[in-house]
Amino acid sequence: MNLFRKKTVESILKNAAQENHHGSLAKHLKVKDLTALGIAAIVGAGIFTTIGQASADGGPAVMFLFVFTAVACGFAAFAYAEFASILPVAGSAYTYSYVAFGELFAWIIGWALIMEYSVGNMTVAIGWSGYFTSLLGSMNIHLPAWTTSDFFSAQSGFKEASVLLQNGQTFENLSAGLQENYLAWQNAPSIFGLRLIADLPALLIVVLITWLVYRGIKESKNASNAMVIIKLAVVLLVIAVGIFYVDTDNWNPFAPNGISGILKGVSAVFFAYIGFDAISTTAEECENPQRDLPKGMMWAIIICTILYVLIALVLTGMVNYTELAVSDPLAFVFQKLNLKWLSGIIAVSAVVAMASVLLVFQLGQPRIWFSMSRDGLLPKRFAKIHPKYNTPSFSTIITGVIVGGGTLFMNMETVTDLCSIGTLFAFVLVCAGVLQLEKQKIERKFKTPYINSRFVMPVLVILALILIFKYNVEALTNFIFSLSDLNAFMLNLPMWIFVLITFYITVQCVIKKHSLIPVLGMLSCLYMMSQIELKNWIGFTLWLIIGLIIYFIYGYKKSKLNTQQ
């Protein structure tokens, strides 16, 4: 039972107040700052990259997927806001799980958040490097290929290109990616036979952002606010100019690939929303977290959803949806319409946008380390506060080393799904945590509106079944018959998990009259997890196993709850 030992709300607040020998985090954040941090995290790689593929899959109707994802994130935001009003401390979902489910789940969710921020930031840093390199190229500044590639991509690309060249294909006919990797490997300097190949722009931006986060929350806030203003101005410019080039014929058919085509972009669209939860890690640096955190989260989601829907409609109206499966859809459509001046502005904005995402995630991860260390699950140094800057200095440096080191070896094949699954897992547990605490008489300044789910949930499940039978019976038949084929069953395993949990939760709603909003938040996030490929579930599971090994070797014995016992 010690694995599920819990911390009380009173003990967490008391311990946070007594950590004076470590110093205290500076309180500088207000509603507008939290909203800006949320927008800084959300409007980034998603709107400049993944929105293109999602639009190509779902057509103009992808706007409905943005709305659905926003609603799901909104449900989760209610849960985050309620927990933040109860526990205005650093740690986000990790701290919330410590109260709701106990230490083992707290460790698991903390470890999952570390993966979310680390993998997400490595990927964003590499993407930033690509945009930055392209921007320099447009100004006739060309960096050597071995300074903008990673070692393993260059090595594999060189081998693949060599085989094609030996078979008679010309270098000019190779893809741009193969050409770059071939040149990177061929021209790279070497020491003792080891070729020096590293994505230096990615490393540079990580070092710069880490230094900014190290210096203080106030400096980070000011930088974030400035970048958000630039991003919003460019996005609004794109909408304002693009609306005059919309051809409504491109909106017909509105949903060319049906519901399945729309839902195919779930993980891509969700990646466009990742980040709003990161602002909950700054609770101890808010002037009034109980009041301001809920407002900041909600405003960030609402503003970004409106922008996403408008962008989706403008993009699919300017060109046919089938042409949007590109890595830079916003710049692409304006280049296609010979508006190169605006395409250049978008490229500059993409560099700023991705830098702001890096800033928020680099801000969030050290505070997870900090909270876990303060509870004894990690060494004490991770909870060290800088005497001058009032930031978790050691944790910030470690975060910079991990993310910066990863950018030197990782490539863009690191799918966004792995980052998404860790985030969705956190959302599911936070929503479930609200259900766990709903019967307890705990003082909170913000409470999720209560709607009795006893009758609503069964009606929603029945309605969903009717719609599936009417519009997607073939997919349902294949799903059921997958039970007779092991390979097909394994591929559908995430969806089977979702179905079984949905029926179980529905029964619990009838019995216990749970609050509807956290139930819908949990199930909608779990559904999006079920749409992520099985290989990413396996990768996520392996990451959790590594974390559990570390917990049982160190955290279980060193936990402050264990030493108190």
mmCIF file with all atom_site columns, N, CA, C and O in Angstrom, residues 71-100:
data_model
loop_
_atom_site.group_PDB
_atom_site.id
_atom_site.type_symbol
_atom_site.label_atom_id
_atom_site.label_alt_id
_atom_site.label_comp_id
_atom_site.label_asym_id
_atom_site.label_entity_id
_atom_site.label_seq_id
_atom_site.pdbx_PDB_ins_code
_atom_site.Cartn_x
_atom_site.Cartn_y
_atom_site.Cartn_z
_atom_site.occupancy
_atom_site.B_iso_or_equiv
_atom_site.pdbx_formal_charge
_atom_site.auth_seq_id
_atom_site.auth_comp_id
_atom_site.auth_asym_id
_atom_site.auth_atom_id
_atom_site.pdbx_PDB_model_num
ATOM 1   N N  . VAL A 1 71  ? -12.684 21.364 -27.590 1.00 0.00 ? 71  VAL A N  1
ATOM 2   C CA . VAL A 1 71  ? -13.640 21.001 -26.540 1.00 0.00 ? 71  VAL A CA 1
ATOM 3   C C  . VAL A 1 71  ? -13.017 19.995 -25.579 1.00 0.00 ? 71  VAL A C  1
ATOM 4   O O  . VAL A 1 71  ? -13.136 20.106 -24.355 1.00 0.00 ? 71  VAL A O  1
ATOM 5   N N  . ALA A 1 72  ? -12.317 18.986 -26.147 1.00 0.00 ? 72  ALA A N  1
ATOM 6   C CA . ALA A 1 72  ? -11.652 17.987 -25.302 1.00 0.00 ? 72  ALA A CA 1
ATOM 7   C C  . ALA A 1 72  ? -10.604 18.644 -24.406 1.00 0.00 ? 72  ALA A C  1
ATOM 8   O O  . ALA A 1 72  ? -10.516 18.354 -23.207 1.00 0.00 ? 72  ALA A O  1
ATOM 9   N N  . CYS A 1 73  ? -9.811  19.549 -24.992 1.00 0.00 ? 73  CYS A N  1
ATOM 10  C CA . CYS A 1 73  ? -8.813  20.269 -24.191 1.00 0.00 ? 73  CYS A CA 1
ATOM 11  C C  . CYS A 1 73  ? -9.487  21.183 -23.177 1.00 0.00 ? 73  CYS A C  1
ATOM 12  O O  . CYS A 1 73  ? -8.970  21.393 -22.073 1.00 0.00 ? 73  CYS A O  1
ATOM 13  N N  . GLY A 1 74  ? -10.651 21.741 -23.550 1.00 0.00 ? 74  GLY A N  1
ATOM 14  C CA . GLY A 1 74  ? -11.393 22.578 -22.614 1.00 0.00 ? 74  GLY A CA 1
ATOM 15  C C  . GLY A 1 74  ? -11.869 21.798 -21.411 1.00 0.00 ? 74  GLY A C  1
ATOM 16  O O  . GLY A 1 74  ? -11.799 22.272 -20.272 1.00 0.00 ? 74  GLY A O  1
ATOM 17  N N  . PHE A 1 75  ? -12.366 20.564 -21.647 1.00 0.00 ? 75  PHE A N  1
ATOM 18  C CA . PHE A 1 75  ? -12.750 19.702 -20.528 1.00 0.00 ? 75  PHE A CA 1
ATOM 19  C C  . PHE A 1 75  ? -11.558 19.469 -19.602 1.00 0.00 ? 75  PHE A C  1
ATOM 20  O O  . PHE A 1 75  ? -11.671 19.541 -18.374 1.00 0.00 ? 75  PHE A O  1
ATOM 21  N N  . ALA A 1 76  ? -10.409 19.143 -20.215 1.00 0.00 ? 76  ALA A N  1
ATOM 22  C CA . ALA A 1 76  ? -9.202  18.913 -19.416 1.00 0.00 ? 76  ALA A CA 1
ATOM 23  C C  . ALA A 1 76  ? -8.772  20.187 -18.693 1.00 0.00 ? 76  ALA A C  1
ATOM 24  O O  . ALA A 1 76  ? -8.307  20.137 -17.546 1.00 0.00 ? 76  ALA A O  1
ATOM 25  N N  . ALA A 1 77  ? -8.953  21.345 -19.350 1.00 0.00 ? 77  ALA A N  1
ATOM 26  C CA . ALA A 1 77  ? -8.574  22.616 -18.729 1.00 0.00 ? 77  ALA A CA 1
ATOM 27  C C  . ALA A 1 77  ? -9.412  22.898 -17.488 1.00 0.00 ? 77  ALA A C  1
ATOM 28  O O  . ALA A 1 77  ? -8.906  23.451 -16.502 1.00 0.00 ? 77  ALA A O  1
ATOM 29  N N  . PHE A 1 78  ? -10.701 22.517 -17.505 1.00 0.00 ? 78  PHE A N  1
ATOM 30  C CA . PHE A 1 78  ? -11.533 22.654 -16.310 1.00 0.00 ? 78  PHE A CA 1
ATOM 31  C C  . PHE A 1 78  ? -10.916 21.875 -15.150 1.00 0.00 ? 78  PHE A C  1
ATOM 32  O O  . PHE A 1 78  ? -10.849 22.358 -14.009 1.00 0.00 ? 78  PHE A O  1
ATOM 33  N N  . ALA A 1 79  ? -10.474 20.643 -15.448 1.00 0.00 ? 79  ALA A N  1
ATOM 34  C CA . ALA A 1 79  ? -9.884  19.800 -14.404 1.00 0.00 ? 79  ALA A CA 1
ATOM 35  C C  . ALA A 1 79  ? -8.584  20.411 -13.888 1.00 0.00 ? 79  ALA A C  1
ATOM 36  O O  . ALA A 1 79  ? -8.327  20.460 -12.674 1.00 0.00 ? 79  ALA A O  1
ATOM 37  N N  . TYR A 1 80  ? -7.733  20.874 -14.802 1.00 0.00 ? 80  TYR A N  1
ATOM 38  C CA . TYR A 1 80  ? -6.481  21.524 -14.402 1.00 0.00 ? 80  TYR A CA 1
ATOM 39  C C  . TYR A 1 80  ? -6.772  22.756 -13.543 1.00 0.00 ? 80  TYR A C  1
ATOM 40  O O  . TYR A 1 80  ? -6.103  22.998 -12.530 1.00 0.00 ? 80  TYR A O  1
ATOM 41  N N  . ALA A 1 81  ? -7.759  23.533 -13.970 1.00 0.00 ? 81  ALA A N  1
ATOM 42  C CA . ALA A 1 81  ? -8.081  24.762 -13.247 1.00 0.00 ? 81  ALA A CA 1
ATOM 43  C C  . ALA A 1 81  ? -8.583  24.462 -11.838 1.00 0.00 ? 81  ALA A C  1
ATOM 44  O O  . ALA A 1 81  ? -8.235  25.160 -10.876 1.00 0.00 ? 81  ALA A O  1
ATOM 45  N N  . GLU A 1 82  ? -9.401  23.406 -11.707 1.00 0.00 ? 82  GLU A N  1
ATOM 46  C CA . GLU A 1 82  ? -9.909  23.057 -10.381 1.00 0.00 ? 82  GLU A CA 1
ATOM 47  C C  . GLU A 1 82  ? -8.781  22.613 -9.465  1.00 0.00 ? 82  GLU A C  1
ATOM 48  O O  . GLU A 1 82  ? -8.711  23.009 -8.305  1.00 0.00 ? 82  GLU A O  1
ATOM 49  N N  . PHE A 1 83  ? -7.874  21.786 -9.992  1.00 0.00 ? 83  PHE A N  1
ATOM 50  C CA . PHE A 1 83  ? -6.731  21.357 -9.187  1.00 0.00 ? 83  PHE A CA 1
ATOM 51  C C  . PHE A 1 83  ? -5.834  22.542 -8.829  1.00 0.00 ? 83  PHE A C  1
ATOM 52  O O  . PHE A 1 83  ? -5.311  22.624 -7.717  1.00 0.00 ? 83  PHE A O  1
ATOM 53  N N  . ALA A 1 84  ? -5.641  23.458 -9.793  1.00 0.00 ? 84  ALA A N  1
ATOM 54  C CA . ALA A 1 84  ? -4.792  24.618 -9.533  1.00 0.00 ? 84  ALA A CA 1
ATOM 55  C C  . ALA A 1 84  ? -5.375  25.502 -8.439  1.00 0.00 ? 84  ALA A C  1
ATOM 56  O O  . ALA A 1 84  ? -4.637  26.133 -7.673  1.00 0.00 ? 84  ALA A O  1
ATOM 57  N N  . SER A 1 85  ? -6.715  25.547 -8.357  1.00 0.00 ? 85  SER A N  1
ATOM 58  C CA . SER A 1 85  ? -7.339  26.346 -7.297  1.00 0.00 ? 85  SER A CA 1
ATOM 59  C C  . SER A 1 85  ? -7.188  25.669 -5.935  1.00 0.00 ? 85  SER A C  1
ATOM 60  O O  . SER A 1 85  ? -7.211  26.344 -4.900  1.00 0.00 ? 85  SER A O  1
ATOM 61  N N  . ILE A 1 86  ? -7.029  24.350 -5.948  1.00 0.00 ? 86  ILE A N  1
ATOM 62  C CA . ILE A 1 86  ? -6.823  23.619 -4.694  1.00 0.00 ? 86  ILE A CA 1
ATOM 63  C C  . ILE A 1 86  ? -5.353  23.633 -4.305  1.00 0.00 ? 86  ILE A C  1
ATOM 64  O O  . ILE A 1 86  ? -4.993  23.821 -3.140  1.00 0.00 ? 86  ILE A O  1
ATOM 65  N N  . LEU A 1 87  ? -4.478  23.450 -5.321  1.00 0.00 ? 87  LEU A N  1
ATOM 66  C CA . LEU A 1 87  ? -3.039  23.322 -5.080  1.00 0.00 ? 87  LEU A CA 1
ATOM 67  C C  . LEU A 1 87  ? -2.277  24.329 -5.941  1.00 0.00 ? 87  LEU A C  1
ATOM 68  O O  . LEU A 1 87  ? -1.767  23.980 -7.011  1.00 0.00 ? 87  LEU A O  1
ATOM 69  N N  . PRO A 1 88  ? -2.180  25.574 -5.512  1.00 0.00 ? 88  PRO A N  1
ATOM 70  C CA . PRO A 1 88  ? -1.457  26.577 -6.292  1.00 0.00 ? 88  PRO A CA 1
ATOM 71  C C  . PRO A 1 88  ? 0.056   26.453 -6.114  1.00 0.00 ? 88  PRO A C  1
ATOM 72  O O  . PRO A 1 88  ? 0.728   27.362 -5.610  1.00 0.00 ? 88  PRO A O  1
ATOM 73  N N  . VAL A 1 89  ? 0.592   25.294 -6.515  1.00 0.00 ? 89  VAL A N  1
ATOM 74  C CA . VAL A 1 89  ? 2.027   25.033 -6.381  1.00 0.00 ? 89  VAL A CA 1
ATOM 75  C C  . VAL A 1 89  ? 2.556   24.525 -7.715  1.00 0.00 ? 89  VAL A C  1
ATOM 76  O O  . VAL A 1 89  ? 1.807   24.107 -8.590  1.00 0.00 ? 89  VAL A O  1
ATOM 77  N N  . ALA A 1 90  ? 3.885   24.530 -7.860  1.00 0.00 ? 90  ALA A N  1
ATOM 78  C CA . ALA A 1 90  ? 4.498   23.996 -9.065  1.00 0.00 ? 90  ALA A CA 1
ATOM 79  C C  . ALA A 1 90  ? 4.284   22.484 -9.119  1.00 0.00 ? 90  ALA A C  1
ATOM 80  O O  . ALA A 1 90  ? 4.068   21.835 -8.105  1.00 0.00 ? 90  ALA A O  1
ATOM 81  N N  . GLY A 1 91  ? 4.327   21.940 -10.329 1.00 0.00 ? 91  GLY A N  1
ATOM 82  C CA . GLY A 1 91  ? 4.222   20.496 -10.446 1.00 0.00 ? 91  GLY A CA 1
ATOM 83  C C  . GLY A 1 91  ? 3.128   20.009 -11.346 1.00 0.00 ? 91  GLY A C  1
ATOM 84  O O  . GLY A 1 91  ? 3.145   18.891 -11.837 1.00 0.00 ? 91  GLY A O  1
ATOM 85  N N  . SER A 1 92  ? 2.095   20.831 -11.576 1.00 0.00 ? 92  SER A N  1
ATOM 86  C CA . SER A 1 92  ? 1.038   20.497 -12.515 1.00 0.00 ? 92  SER A CA 1
ATOM 87  C C  . SER A 1 92  ? 0.424   19.132 -12.224 1.00 0.00 ? 92  SER A C  1
ATOM 88  O O  . SER A 1 92  ? 0.117   18.811 -11.081 1.00 0.00 ? 92  SER A O  1
ATOM 89  N N  . ALA A 1 93  ? 0.239   18.313 -13.264 1.00 0.00 ? 93  ALA A N  1
ATOM 90  C CA . ALA A 1 93  ? -0.455  17.031 -13.138 1.00 0.00 ? 93  ALA A CA 1
ATOM 91  C C  . ALA A 1 93  ? 0.258   16.089 -12.185 1.00 0.00 ? 93  ALA A C  1
ATOM 92  O O  . ALA A 1 93  ? -0.373  15.229 -11.550 1.00 0.00 ? 93  ALA A O  1
ATOM 93  N N  . TYR A 1 94  ? 1.569   16.231 -12.071 1.00 0.00 ? 94  TYR A N  1
ATOM 94  C CA . TYR A 1 94  ? 2.324   15.383 -11.137 1.00 0.00 ? 94  TYR A CA 1
ATOM 95  C C  . TYR A 1 94  ? 1.826   15.589 -9.701  1.00 0.00 ? 94  TYR A C  1
ATOM 96  O O  . TYR A 1 94  ? 1.502   14.643 -8.991  1.00 0.00 ? 94  TYR A O  1
ATOM 97  N N  . THR A 1 95  ? 1.755   16.846 -9.277  1.00 0.00 ? 95  THR A N  1
ATOM 98  C CA . THR A 1 95  ? 1.306   17.149 -7.918  1.00 0.00 ? 95  THR A CA 1
ATOM 99  C C  . THR A 1 95  ? -0.152  16.755 -7.724  1.00 0.00 ? 95  THR A C  1
ATOM 100 O O  . THR A 1 95  ? -0.539  16.229 -6.673  1.00 0.00 ? 95  THR A O  1
ATOM 101 N N  . TYR A 1 96  ? -0.982  16.992 -8.742  1.00 0.00 ? 96  TYR A N  1
ATOM 102 C CA . TYR A 1 96  ? -2.393  16.660 -8.626  1.00 0.00 ? 96  TYR A CA 1
ATOM 103 C C  . TYR A 1 96  ? -2.593  15.152 -8.437  1.00 0.00 ? 96  TYR A C  1
ATOM 104 O O  . TYR A 1 96  ? -3.433  14.714 -7.648  1.00 0.00 ? 96  TYR A O  1
ATOM 105 N N  . SER A 1 97  ? -1.814  14.354 -9.176  1.00 0.00 ? 97  SER A N  1
ATOM 106 C CA . SER A 1 97  ? -1.933  12.894 -9.069  1.00 0.00 ? 97  SER A CA 1
ATOM 107 C C  . SER A 1 97  ? -1.467  12.399 -7.705  1.00 0.00 ? 97  SER A C  1
ATOM 108 O O  . SER A 1 97  ? -1.956  11.381 -7.210  1.00 0.00 ? 97  SER A O  1
ATOM 109 N N  . TYR A 1 98  ? -0.516  13.115 -7.093  1.00 0.00 ? 98  TYR A N  1
ATOM 110 C CA . TYR A 1 98  ? -0.019  12.732 -5.762  1.00 0.00 ? 98  TYR A CA 1
ATOM 111 C C  . TYR A 1 98  ? -1.160  12.773 -4.744  1.00 0.00 ? 98  TYR A C  1
ATOM 112 O O  . TYR A 1 98  ? -1.242  11.937 -3.835  1.00 0.00 ? 98  TYR A O  1
ATOM 113 N N  . VAL A 1 99  ? -2.047  13.740 -4.902  1.00 0.00 ? 99  VAL A N  1
ATOM 114 C CA . VAL A 1 99  ? -3.174  13.882 -3.983  1.00 0.00 ? 99  VAL A CA 1
ATOM 115 C C  . VAL A 1 99  ? -4.292  12.898 -4.328  1.00 0.00 ? 99  VAL A C  1
ATOM 116 O O  . VAL A 1 99  ? -4.888  12.278 -3.445  1.00 0.00 ? 99  VAL A O  1
ATOM 117 N N  . ALA A 1 100 ? -4.568  12.753 -5.622  1.00 0.00 ? 100 ALA A N  1
ATOM 118 C CA . ALA A 1 100 ? -5.726  11.963 -6.045  1.00 0.00 ? 100 ALA A CA 1
ATOM 119 C C  . ALA A 1 100 ? -5.471  10.456 -6.019  1.00 0.00 ? 100 ALA A C  1
ATOM 120 O O  . ALA A 1 100 ? -6.333  9.689  -5.587  1.00 0.00 ? 100 ALA A O  1
#
